[in-house]
Coordinates of C-alpha atoms in Angstrom, one line a residue:
M1411 CA 64.0 107.7 115.2
F1412 CA 66.6 110.3 114.1
D1413 CA 70.1 110.3 115.4
K1414 CA 72.1 113.5 115.3
N1415 CA 75.5 111.7 114.9
L1416 CA 74.2 109.6 112.0
L1417 CA 72.5 112.6 110.4
S1418 CA 75.8 114.6 110.6
E1419 CA 77.4 112.0 108.4
L1420 CA 75.2 113.1 105.5
Q1421 CA 76.8 116.6 105.3
P1422 CA 79.2 115.6 102.5
Y1423 CA 76.4 114.1 100.5
R1424 CA 74.0 117.1 100.4
C1425 CA 74.0 117.3 96.6
K1426 CA 73.1 113.6 96.4
I1427 CA 70.3 114.0 98.9
Y1428 CA 68.8 117.0 97.0
A1429 CA 69.0 114.8 93.9
I1430 CA 67.1 112.1 95.7
I1431 CA 64.4 114.5 96.8
L1432 CA 64.0 115.8 93.3
A1433 CA 63.8 112.2 92.0
D1434 CA 61.1 111.4 94.5
I1435 CA 59.1 114.4 93.4
V1436 CA 59.4 113.2 89.8
L1437 CA 58.6 109.7 90.9
A1438 CA 55.4 110.9 92.6
G1439 CA 54.4 112.7 89.4
V1440 CA 55.0 109.5 87.3
I1441 CA 52.9 107.5 89.8
I1442 CA 50.0 110.0 89.4
A1443 CA 50.3 110.0 85.6
R1444 CA 50.5 106.2 85.5
C1445 CA 47.3 105.8 87.7
Y1446 CA 45.5 108.4 85.6
Y1447 CA 46.4 106.9 82.2
L1448 CA 45.4 103.4 83.4
A1449 CA 42.1 104.7 84.7
D1450 CA 41.5 106.6 81.5
I1451 CA 42.2 103.5 79.4
I1452 CA 39.8 101.3 81.4
N1453 CA 37.2 104.1 81.4
G1454 CA 37.5 104.4 77.6
M1455 CA 37.2 100.6 77.1
L1456 CA 34.1 100.3 79.3
F1457 CA 32.1 103.4 78.3
F1458 CA 33.5 104.8 75.0
Q1459 CA 34.2 101.6 73.0
L1460 CA 37.9 102.2 73.0
S1461 CA 39.5 99.4 70.9
L1462 CA 42.9 97.9 71.7
Q1463 CA 44.3 99.2 68.4
T1464 CA 43.1 102.7 69.2
A1465 CA 44.5 102.5 72.7
V1466 CA 48.0 101.6 71.5
P1467 CA 49.5 105.1 72.0
Q1468 CA 48.1 105.3 75.5
L1469 CA 49.4 101.7 76.3
V1470 CA 52.8 102.6 75.0
L1471 CA 52.8 105.7 77.2
L1472 CA 51.7 103.6 80.1
F1473 CA 54.5 101.2 79.5
V1474 CA 57.0 104.1 79.4
L1475 CA 55.6 105.4 82.7
F1476 CA 56.1 101.9 84.2
L1477 CA 59.7 101.9 82.9
A1478 CA 60.3 105.4 84.2
E1479 CA 59.0 104.5 87.7
T1480 CA 61.2 101.4 87.8
G1481 CA 64.2 103.3 86.6
L1482 CA 63.7 106.1 89.1
G1483 CA 63.4 103.6 91.9
Y1484 CA 66.5 101.8 90.8
G1485 CA 68.5 105.1 90.5
I1486 CA 67.4 106.3 93.9
H1487 CA 68.4 102.9 95.4
A1488 CA 71.8 103.1 93.7
V1489 CA 72.5 106.6 95.1
T1490 CA 71.4 105.8 98.6
H1491 CA 73.5 102.6 98.5
S1492 CA 76.6 104.6 97.5
I1493 CA 75.9 107.0 100.3
S1494 CA 75.6 104.1 102.8
V1495 CA 78.8 102.5 101.6
G1496 CA 80.8 105.8 101.8
I1497 CA 79.6 106.5 105.3
R1498 CA 80.3 103.0 106.6
R1499 CA 83.7 103.0 105.0
R1500 CA 84.5 106.3 106.7
I1501 CA 83.3 105.1 110.1
R1502 CA 85.1 101.8 109.8
R1503 CA 88.4 103.6 108.8
A1504 CA 88.0 106.0 111.7
L1505 CA 87.5 103.2 114.2
V1506 CA 90.4 101.2 112.9
Y1507 CA 92.6 104.3 113.0
K1508 CA 91.4 105.0 116.6
L1509 CA 92.3 101.4 117.6
S1510 CA 95.7 101.6 115.9
E1511 CA 96.5 104.9 117.7
S1512 CA 95.1 103.8 121.1
S1513 CA 97.3 102.4 123.8
P1514 CA 97.0 98.6 124.4
L1515 CA 96.5 99.7 128.0
S1516 CA 93.4 101.7 127.0
S1517 CA 90.0 100.6 128.3
I1518 CA 88.8 100.6 124.7
Y1519 CA 90.3 97.1 124.4
D1520 CA 88.3 95.9 127.4
N1521 CA 85.0 96.8 125.7
T1522 CA 83.2 93.5 125.0
D1523 CA 81.1 95.3 122.4
L1524 CA 84.2 96.1 120.3
L1525 CA 84.1 93.1 118.0
P1526 CA 80.3 93.2 117.4
L1527 CA 80.5 96.9 116.7
L1528 CA 83.3 96.6 114.2
T1529 CA 81.4 93.9 112.3
R1530 CA 77.7 93.7 112.8
G1531 CA 77.4 97.2 114.4
I1532 CA 78.8 99.1 111.4
D1533 CA 77.0 96.9 108.9
S1534 CA 73.7 97.7 110.7
L1535 CA 74.1 101.3 109.6
D1536 CA 73.3 100.2 106.0
A1537 CA 69.6 99.8 107.0
Y1538 CA 69.5 103.3 108.3
F1539 CA 71.2 105.1 105.4
A1540 CA 70.2 102.9 102.5
Q1541 CA 66.6 102.1 103.6
F1542 CA 65.1 104.1 106.5
L1543 CA 66.2 107.6 105.6
P1544 CA 65.4 107.3 101.9
Q1545 CA 62.0 105.8 102.9
M1546 CA 61.4 108.8 105.2
I1547 CA 62.0 111.1 102.2
V1548 CA 59.6 109.0 100.1
T1549 CA 57.0 109.1 102.9
V1550 CA 57.1 112.9 103.1
V1551 CA 57.4 113.6 99.4
I1552 CA 55.0 111.2 97.6
P1553 CA 51.9 111.6 99.9
L1554 CA 52.3 115.4 99.8
V1555 CA 52.5 115.4 95.9
I1556 CA 49.6 112.9 95.6
L1557 CA 47.3 114.8 98.1
P1558 CA 46.7 117.9 95.8
A1559 CA 46.0 115.6 92.9
A1560 CA 43.4 113.7 95.1
F1561 CA 41.8 117.0 96.2
Y1562 CA 41.6 118.2 92.7
C1563 CA 40.0 115.0 91.4
D1564 CA 37.7 114.3 94.4
W1565 CA 37.9 116.6 97.5
I1566 CA 36.0 114.1 99.7
S1567 CA 38.6 111.4 99.1
G1568 CA 41.4 113.9 99.5
F1569 CA 39.9 114.9 102.9
I1570 CA 39.9 111.2 103.9
F1571 CA 43.5 110.9 102.8
L1572 CA 44.3 113.9 104.9
L1573 CA 42.6 112.6 108.1
T1574 CA 43.9 109.1 107.9
M1575 CA 47.5 110.0 106.9
P1576 CA 48.7 110.9 110.5
L1577 CA 47.4 107.6 112.0
I1578 CA 50.1 105.4 110.6
P1579 CA 53.1 107.6 111.8
F1580 CA 51.3 108.0 115.2
F1581 CA 51.0 104.2 115.8
M1582 CA 54.5 103.7 114.3
I1583 CA 56.0 106.0 116.9
L1584 CA 54.0 104.4 119.8
I1585 CA 55.1 100.9 118.8
G1586 CA 58.6 102.1 117.9
K1587 CA 59.4 103.3 121.4
K1588 CA 58.6 99.9 122.8
A1589 CA 60.6 98.2 120.0
Q1590 CA 63.6 100.5 120.8
V1591 CA 63.6 99.3 124.4
E1592 CA 63.4 95.7 123.4
N1593 CA 66.1 96.2 120.8
N1594 CA 68.5 97.6 123.4
R1595 CA 67.8 94.6 125.6
Q1596 CA 68.6 92.3 122.7
W1597 CA 71.9 94.0 122.1
T1598 CA 72.7 93.8 125.8
A1599 CA 72.0 90.1 125.7
L1600 CA 74.2 89.7 122.7
S1601 CA 77.1 91.6 124.4
R1602 CA 76.7 89.4 127.5
L1603 CA 76.8 86.3 125.3
S1604 CA 79.9 87.5 123.5
E1605 CA 81.7 88.3 126.7
L1606 CA 80.8 84.9 128.1
F1607 CA 82.2 83.0 125.1
M1608 CA 85.4 85.1 125.2
N1609 CA 85.9 84.3 128.9
L1610 CA 85.2 80.6 128.4
L1611 CA 87.6 80.3 125.5
S1612 CA 90.4 82.1 127.3
G1613 CA 89.9 80.2 130.5
M1614 CA 89.2 76.8 129.0
S1615 CA 92.2 75.1 130.6
V1616 CA 91.2 76.3 134.1
I1617 CA 87.6 75.2 133.6
K1618 CA 88.7 71.7 132.6
V1619 CA 91.2 71.4 135.4
Y1620 CA 88.6 72.3 138.0
N1621 CA 86.0 70.1 136.4
Q1622 CA 83.6 72.9 135.7
T1623 CA 82.7 72.1 132.1
K1624 CA 79.1 71.1 132.8
N1625 CA 78.4 74.2 135.0
Q1626 CA 79.9 76.6 132.4
L1627 CA 78.1 74.8 129.6
K1628 CA 74.8 75.3 131.5
K1629 CA 75.6 78.9 132.0
A1630 CA 76.3 79.4 128.3
V1631 CA 73.0 77.6 127.4
D1632 CA 71.1 79.8 129.8
T1633 CA 72.7 83.0 128.5
G1634 CA 72.0 81.9 124.9
E1635 CA 68.3 81.3 125.9
L1636 CA 68.1 84.8 127.3
F1637 CA 69.4 86.1 124.0
S1638 CA 66.9 84.0 122.0
Q1639 CA 64.0 85.4 124.1
A1640 CA 65.2 88.9 123.5
V1641 CA 65.3 88.3 119.8
L1642 CA 61.8 86.8 119.8
R1643 CA 60.4 89.8 121.8
V1644 CA 61.8 92.2 119.1
L1645 CA 60.3 90.0 116.3
R1646 CA 57.0 89.9 118.1
I1647 CA 56.8 93.7 118.2
A1648 CA 57.9 93.9 114.6
F1649 CA 55.2 91.6 113.5
L1650 CA 52.5 93.4 115.6
S1651 CA 53.7 96.7 114.2
A1652 CA 53.5 95.5 110.6
F1653 CA 50.0 94.0 111.3
F1654 CA 48.6 97.3 112.8
L1655 CA 50.1 99.5 110.0
E1656 CA 48.7 97.2 107.3
L1657 CA 45.4 97.1 109.1
I1658 CA 45.2 100.9 109.3
A1659 CA 46.2 101.3 105.7
T1660 CA 43.7 98.6 104.5
L1661 CA 40.8 100.1 106.6
S1662 CA 41.6 103.6 105.2
I1663 CA 41.6 102.3 101.6
A1664 CA 38.3 100.4 102.4
I1665 CA 36.7 103.6 103.7
I1666 CA 37.7 105.4 100.5
A1667 CA 36.4 102.6 98.3
V1668 CA 33.1 102.3 100.1
N1669 CA 32.6 106.1 100.0
I1670 CA 33.4 106.3 96.3
G1671 CA 31.2 103.3 95.6
F1672 CA 28.1 104.8 97.2
R1673 CA 28.7 108.2 95.5
L1674 CA 29.3 106.5 92.1
L1675 CA 26.0 104.6 92.4
S1676 CA 24.2 107.7 93.4
G1677 CA 25.7 109.6 90.4
Q1678 CA 27.7 112.1 92.6
T1679 CA 31.0 111.3 90.8
I1680 CA 32.1 109.9 87.5
F1681 CA 33.8 106.5 86.9
L1682 CA 37.1 108.0 85.8
A1683 CA 37.6 110.0 88.9
A1684 CA 36.4 107.1 91.2
F1685 CA 38.7 104.6 89.5
F1686 CA 41.7 107.1 89.5
I1687 CA 41.2 107.6 93.3
L1688 CA 41.0 103.8 93.9
L1689 CA 44.3 103.3 92.0
L1690 CA 45.9 106.3 93.8
A1691 CA 44.9 105.2 97.3
P1692 CA 47.3 102.2 97.6
E1693 CA 50.2 104.3 96.3
F1694 CA 49.3 107.0 98.9
Y1695 CA 49.5 104.6 101.8
K1696 CA 52.3 102.4 100.5
P1697 CA 55.2 104.7 101.7
L1698 CA 53.6 105.1 105.1
R1699 CA 53.3 101.3 105.5
Q1700 CA 56.8 100.6 104.3
T1701 CA 58.2 103.2 106.7
G1702 CA 57.2 101.0 109.7
S1703 CA 59.1 98.0 108.5
M1704 CA 62.1 100.1 107.5
F1705 CA 62.1 101.6 111.0
H1706 CA 62.4 98.1 112.6
Q1707 CA 65.3 97.3 110.3
A1708 CA 67.0 100.5 111.3
M1709 CA 66.6 99.8 115.0
D1710 CA 70.0 98.1 115.3
A1711 CA 71.7 101.2 113.8
L1712 CA 70.0 103.5 116.4
T1713 CA 71.1 101.2 119.2
N1714 CA 74.7 100.9 118.0
S1715 CA 75.2 104.6 117.0
P1716 CA 75.9 105.9 120.6
K1717 CA 78.4 103.1 121.2
I1718 CA 80.2 103.7 117.9
Y1719 CA 80.4 107.5 118.4
N1720 CA 81.5 107.0 122.1
L1721 CA 84.5 105.1 120.7
L1722 CA 85.2 107.7 118.1
D1723 CA 84.9 110.7 120.5
D1724 CA 88.5 110.9 121.4
K1725 CA 91.3 113.5 120.9
I1726 CA 93.7 110.9 119.6
T1727 CA 92.2 111.0 116.1
K1728 CA 92.8 114.7 115.9
E1729 CA 96.2 115.2 117.6
Q1730 CA 98.4 112.9 115.4
F1731 CA 98.1 115.2 112.3
C1732 CA 99.9 118.1 113.9
K1733 CA 102.9 116.2 115.3
K1734 CA 106.4 116.0 113.8
K1735 CA 108.3 113.1 112.4
I1736 CA 111.6 111.8 113.8
H1737 CA 114.3 109.6 112.3
L1738 CA 117.2 108.5 114.5
D1739 CA 120.4 107.7 112.6
S1740 CA 122.3 106.7 115.7
A1741 CA 121.7 105.6 119.3
P1742 CA 119.6 108.2 121.1
C1743 CA 119.9 109.7 124.6
I1744 CA 116.7 109.5 126.6
V1745 CA 116.1 111.7 129.7
F1746 CA 113.2 111.5 132.2
T1747 CA 112.6 114.8 133.9
G1748 CA 110.2 114.9 136.9
V1749 CA 107.9 112.2 135.3
G1750 CA 104.8 111.2 137.2
F1751 CA 102.1 108.9 136.0
N1752 CA 99.0 107.1 137.3
Y1753 CA 96.5 104.8 135.5
N1754 CA 93.7 106.0 137.7
A1755 CA 93.5 109.6 138.9
N1756 CA 91.9 108.4 142.2
R1757 CA 94.8 106.1 143.2
E1758 CA 98.4 106.6 144.3
N1759 CA 100.9 107.4 141.6
V1760 CA 102.6 104.5 139.8
L1761 CA 105.5 106.7 139.0
R1762 CA 106.5 109.7 141.2
D1763 CA 109.0 112.4 140.2
I1764 CA 111.2 110.1 138.1
N1765 CA 114.5 111.5 137.0
M1766 CA 116.9 109.3 135.0
E1767 CA 118.9 109.1 131.9
F1768 CA 119.5 106.3 129.3
A1769 CA 122.8 107.2 127.8
A1770 CA 123.3 107.0 124.1
G1771 CA 124.9 103.6 123.0
K1772 CA 124.8 102.3 126.6
V1773 CA 123.0 99.5 128.4
T1774 CA 120.8 100.6 131.2
A1775 CA 119.0 98.2 133.5
L1776 CA 115.8 98.8 135.5
I1777 CA 115.3 96.6 138.5
G1778 CA 112.9 96.4 141.4
R1779 CA 110.2 94.3 142.9
S1780 CA 106.9 93.6 141.1
G1781 CA 104.8 96.7 141.0
A1782 CA 107.7 99.1 141.3
G1783 CA 106.9 100.8 137.9
K1784 CA 109.4 99.2 135.5
S1785 CA 106.9 98.2 132.9
T1786 CA 105.2 101.6 133.1
V1787 CA 108.5 103.2 132.1
F1788 CA 108.4 101.0 128.9
S1789 CA 104.8 102.0 128.3
L1790 CA 105.7 105.7 128.5
L1791 CA 108.7 105.2 126.1
M1792 CA 106.5 103.5 123.5
K1793 CA 103.7 106.0 124.0
F1794 CA 101.2 103.5 125.2
A1795 CA 100.6 106.0 128.0
K1796 CA 101.3 109.7 128.5
P1797 CA 103.0 111.2 131.6
D1798 CA 100.7 113.1 134.0
K1799 CA 103.6 115.5 134.7
G1800 CA 107.2 116.0 133.7
K1801 CA 108.8 115.3 130.3
I1802 CA 110.5 112.5 128.4
L1803 CA 113.2 113.8 126.1
I1804 CA 114.7 111.9 123.2
N1805 CA 117.8 113.7 122.0
G1806 CA 116.4 116.8 123.6
E1807 CA 113.0 116.5 121.9
D1808 CA 109.8 116.0 123.9
I1809 CA 108.3 112.7 122.7
G1810 CA 104.9 114.2 123.4
T1811 CA 105.4 116.4 120.3
I1812 CA 106.5 113.4 118.1
A1813 CA 104.0 111.4 116.0
T1814 CA 103.5 108.0 117.6
D1815 CA 104.1 106.0 114.3
S1816 CA 107.3 107.9 113.7
L1817 CA 108.6 107.3 117.3
R1818 CA 107.8 103.5 117.2
E1819 CA 109.7 103.1 113.9
N1820 CA 112.9 103.8 116.0
I1821 CA 112.1 101.3 118.7
A1822 CA 112.7 97.5 118.8
Y1823 CA 111.0 95.7 121.6
V1824 CA 111.7 92.1 122.9
A1825 CA 108.8 91.1 125.3
Q1826 CA 109.1 88.6 128.1
R1827 CA 106.6 86.5 126.3
A1828 CA 106.3 87.3 122.5
Y1829 CA 102.9 87.2 121.0
I1830 CA 102.7 84.6 118.2
F1831 CA 100.1 85.1 115.4
N1832 CA 98.3 82.2 113.8
A1833 CA 100.4 82.6 110.6
S1834 CA 103.6 81.3 109.1
I1835 CA 107.0 81.8 110.7
R1836 CA 108.0 84.2 107.9
E1837 CA 104.8 86.3 108.6
N1838 CA 105.4 86.2 112.3
I1839 CA 109.0 87.6 111.9
C1840 CA 108.3 90.1 109.2
L1841 CA 105.0 91.4 110.6
G1842 CA 103.8 92.6 107.2
R1843 CA 107.1 94.3 106.2
K1844 CA 108.6 93.5 102.8
V1845 CA 112.0 92.0 103.5
N1846 CA 114.4 90.4 101.0
A1847 CA 115.5 86.8 101.7
E1848 CA 119.1 87.7 102.6
R1849 CA 118.1 90.2 105.2
L1850 CA 115.5 87.8 106.7
Q1851 CA 118.1 85.0 106.9
K1852 CA 120.6 87.2 108.7
A1853 CA 118.0 88.1 111.3
I1854 CA 117.1 84.4 111.7
S1855 CA 120.7 83.4 112.1
A1856 CA 121.5 86.1 114.6
A1857 CA 118.5 85.1 116.7
G1858 CA 119.6 81.4 116.7
L1859 CA 116.6 80.2 114.9
T1860 CA 118.2 78.6 111.9
K1861 CA 118.2 75.0 113.2
V1862 CA 114.7 75.4 114.7
I1863 CA 113.2 76.5 111.4
A1864 CA 115.1 73.9 109.4
A1865 CA 113.4 71.2 111.6
M1866 CA 109.9 72.6 110.8
P1867 CA 107.8 70.7 108.1
Q1868 CA 107.5 73.7 105.7
Q1869 CA 110.4 75.7 107.3
L1870 CA 109.6 79.4 107.0
D1871 CA 106.2 78.7 105.6
T1872 CA 105.2 76.5 108.6
I1873 CA 102.0 77.8 110.3
I1874 CA 102.5 78.4 114.0
G1875 CA 100.4 79.8 116.8
D1876 CA 97.5 77.4 116.5
D1877 CA 96.8 74.2 118.5
S1878 CA 98.6 72.0 116.0
R1879 CA 102.1 73.4 116.5
K1880 CA 103.3 75.4 119.5
L1881 CA 106.7 77.0 120.1
S1882 CA 108.6 76.6 123.3
S1883 CA 109.3 79.6 125.6
G1884 CA 112.9 79.8 124.3
Q1885 CA 111.9 79.6 120.7
M1886 CA 109.3 82.3 121.1
R1887 CA 112.0 84.5 122.7
R1888 CA 114.3 83.9 119.8
L1889 CA 111.5 84.7 117.3
S1890 CA 111.0 88.0 119.2
L1891 CA 114.8 88.6 118.9
A1892 CA 114.6 88.0 115.1
R1893 CA 111.9 90.7 114.8
A1894 CA 114.2 93.1 116.6
F1895 CA 117.1 92.2 114.4
L1896 CA 115.0 92.8 111.4
S1897 CA 113.9 96.3 112.5
D1898 CA 117.4 97.3 113.5
A1899 CA 116.1 100.2 115.4
P1900 CA 118.5 102.4 117.4
L1901 CA 116.5 102.1 120.7
L1902 CA 116.2 98.6 122.1
L1903 CA 113.8 97.7 124.9
L1904 CA 114.2 94.3 126.6
D1905 CA 111.6 93.0 129.1
E1906 CA 113.6 90.4 131.0
P1907 CA 114.8 88.4 127.9
L1908 CA 116.3 85.6 130.0
E1909 CA 113.3 84.7 132.1
S1910 CA 112.3 81.0 132.2
L1911 CA 115.0 79.8 129.9
D1912 CA 117.1 76.7 130.2
S1913 CA 120.9 77.1 130.3
I1914 CA 121.5 76.2 126.6
T1915 CA 118.7 78.6 125.3
E1916 CA 119.9 81.3 127.7
K1917 CA 123.3 81.2 126.2
V1918 CA 121.9 81.5 122.7
V1919 CA 119.6 84.4 123.6
K1920 CA 122.4 86.2 125.5
E1921 CA 124.6 86.0 122.5
G1922 CA 121.8 87.3 120.3
I1923 CA 121.2 90.2 122.6
R1924 CA 124.9 91.0 122.7
Q1925 CA 124.9 91.3 118.9
L1926 CA 121.7 93.2 118.8
S1927 CA 122.8 95.7 121.4
E1928 CA 125.9 96.9 119.5
G1929 CA 125.7 100.6 118.7
K1930 CA 122.2 100.9 120.3
T1931 CA 120.7 102.5 123.4
V1932 CA 119.5 99.5 125.4
V1933 CA 117.1 99.5 128.3
I1934 CA 116.5 96.2 130.1
I1935 CA 113.9 95.3 132.7
A1936 CA 115.8 92.8 134.8
H1937 CA 114.6 90.1 137.1
R1938 CA 117.8 88.0 136.9
L1939 CA 121.4 88.8 137.8
A1940 CA 122.5 87.5 134.5
S1941 CA 120.6 90.3 132.7
I1942 CA 122.4 93.1 134.5
K1943 CA 126.0 92.0 134.8
Q1944 CA 126.9 93.8 131.5
A1945 CA 124.8 96.9 132.2
D1946 CA 126.6 100.3 132.2
A1947 CA 124.1 101.8 134.6
I1948 CA 121.4 100.4 136.9
Y1949 CA 118.3 102.2 138.3
V1950 CA 116.7 100.6 141.3
M1951 CA 113.0 101.3 141.6
D1952 CA 110.7 100.9 144.6
R1953 CA 107.0 102.0 144.8
G1954 CA 107.3 104.2 141.8
K1955 CA 110.5 106.0 142.8
I1956 CA 114.2 105.8 141.9
V1957 CA 115.8 104.9 145.2
E1958 CA 119.3 104.5 143.9
H1959 CA 121.3 104.2 140.7
G1960 CA 124.9 103.6 139.5
S1961 CA 127.0 100.7 138.3
D1962 CA 126.9 97.2 139.8
S1963 CA 130.0 97.8 141.9
E1964 CA 128.9 101.2 143.1
L1965 CA 125.5 100.0 144.2
K1966 CA 127.0 97.0 146.1
R1967 CA 129.3 99.4 148.0
N1968 CA 126.3 101.4 149.1
K1969 CA 124.8 98.3 150.8
A1970 CA 121.2 99.7 150.3
L1971 CA 118.2 98.0 148.5
Y1972 CA 120.2 96.7 145.6
Y1973 CA 122.8 95.1 147.9
K1974 CA 120.0 93.4 149.8
M1975 CA 118.2 92.2 146.7
V1976 CA 121.4 90.7 145.2
N1977 CA 122.4 89.0 148.5
S1978 CA 118.9 87.5 149.0
T1979 CA 118.5 86.1 145.4
M1980 CA 117.5 82.5 144.8
E1981 CA 118.8 80.8 141.7
G1982 CA 119.8 84.0 140.1
S1983 CA 116.5 85.8 140.5
L1984 CA 116.2 89.3 142.0
I1985 CA 112.5 89.0 142.9

C-alpha cells in the first residue's frame, strides 16, 4: 500500500503536505458545522415554527459552509495535483537523463518494459500522488475529527462509529493483497504483448518469406486474449471490493439509524442530536469508502514503482556532474595502455592487454576477423563501455575523467550502416543542431549528396526513413558523411565506410573521406583492402589481442597474419 521510494519523493513537498493536513482538519470542522446547522434548521422548522424569513441568516451561513467545503476540496486537489506533476516531471527527466547517459550496449535498452514505463508507467503515478495519498490523509483526519463530535452529541452512536471504522480498512487490505497479485499479472501480460508486437514488427519480412503470418497472428491473438483475461480479473476484484466496502458502510449507517430511531421513539434522545448523527454518519464513512476505490486506481503505480526505480538506481546519474570538460582545437593523440574489457564477467575477455597509439593527424586502421574486438575499441572510445582495466588517454588525459557529452562533441562517427530517422533530409543531417544554409550546403556537397537531394521531390525537406521513400546503401553512407562534415570534429571514427558499395559510389565516398580526414586523427575499422591502402599505421587484431602492427609494407614483409589475410582475400575483402 505504501512504497518507500514513492514516499521519499514527497520530501521536497513537506510544507505543502502539512498545508493539506491542516486544510483537511478545517474541512472536517466545516463538515461538522454544516451537518449541525442543517439539522438545527430542520429541527427549528419542525418543532419551533421557524419561518423561512427567520431562518435566512442560518441558511446564508449554511450556504457559506457549502462554499467553504467546495473551495477547500478544490484547493486540496490543486495542491496535490501540483505535487503529482512535479514528482512525475522529476522522474521522467531522471529516466530520460539516465537513457541519454547509458551506453547503447547497456541491457537497459533490451528492457521490453521501457516504453510502457516511460509513458503509461510514469503517468500511473498520478493516481498515487494526486488521489490515493491525499485520500489516505482524508481517511485519517476526517473520521478522527468527526469521532469526538459524535461522542459528545451521542456516545452510543460514537461507540458504533468506533467499532465499525476498522472493518472497512481491514477488508480493503484483504482484498487489496489479492488485487495486487492480479495487477502484477496484468502488467506482465501487457509486457509480453508489447514484446511480441515489437518482435513481429521487426521480423515482419522473415515471417512473410517463411509464410508464418497466420501462425504469428494466432499467437498475437492468444497473447492479447491472455491480457484481456488479466484485465478482467483485476476489474472483477475492483468491483467486488467496491461492493463489499459499500455494503459495510451501508450496514454501519443502517445500524446507527435503527439504533437512533428506537431511542428517539422511546424518548432517550432528542431529534436534533439524532438528525445530526444521521447527517454525520455518511460523512464519517465516505472517506473510508473512497479509499478502497482510490487504492485500486493506485495499483498500477505500486506495480510500476520497483521497475522505475530499478532503472534509476545507477551510478551514471551521479558521476557525470564531477567530470571535467574537454575541447580539442587540433587532432588528438590517443593511447591505449593495458586495456582489457569484457561484456560479461563470466566470459573470456573481448579485449586483452591492448597497447596501441592513434597518432595525431594520422590515419590508423584496425583489421581482423569478425569477433576480434575492433568494434569494442570504438565503443570504448565513444564511452559506450568502460575498460575493466588499463587506461585510454586522449592527449594524456584519461577519458574516464572526462564528461561523456564533452568527449563526444569532439568525435565524428561514420557507421557502416547509418541510422535514418523518419524525418526530413535536413533534420537527418543536422540532428537537431542549428546550422546556417551555407555550412549545410558545404557538408552536402563534400559528401556527394548534391545531385541526390536535387532529385528528391521536396529536396532538403523530403521525408525519408519511412516505407514511402528509402535511401540506397551508398546514399545512406553519404548522408552519414554529411553528418561528420557538419560536426567537423578532430577525431574521426570510420566503421568500414566502403562496405557494400558499387564502384561509382565507392569513388565518391573515398573522395569524401579523403577531404574529411584532412587535419584529423582518423581510426578506420577495415574489412576491405581499399580502406587501408592510405593508412599510416595498421593494427592487426585477433581474439582480443594486437598480434602485429606497422605500415602495409612492413606487415607484408613479416609474412604473418596480415600477409595471410591479404593474400587470401576475395574481391578485395579481408574477411
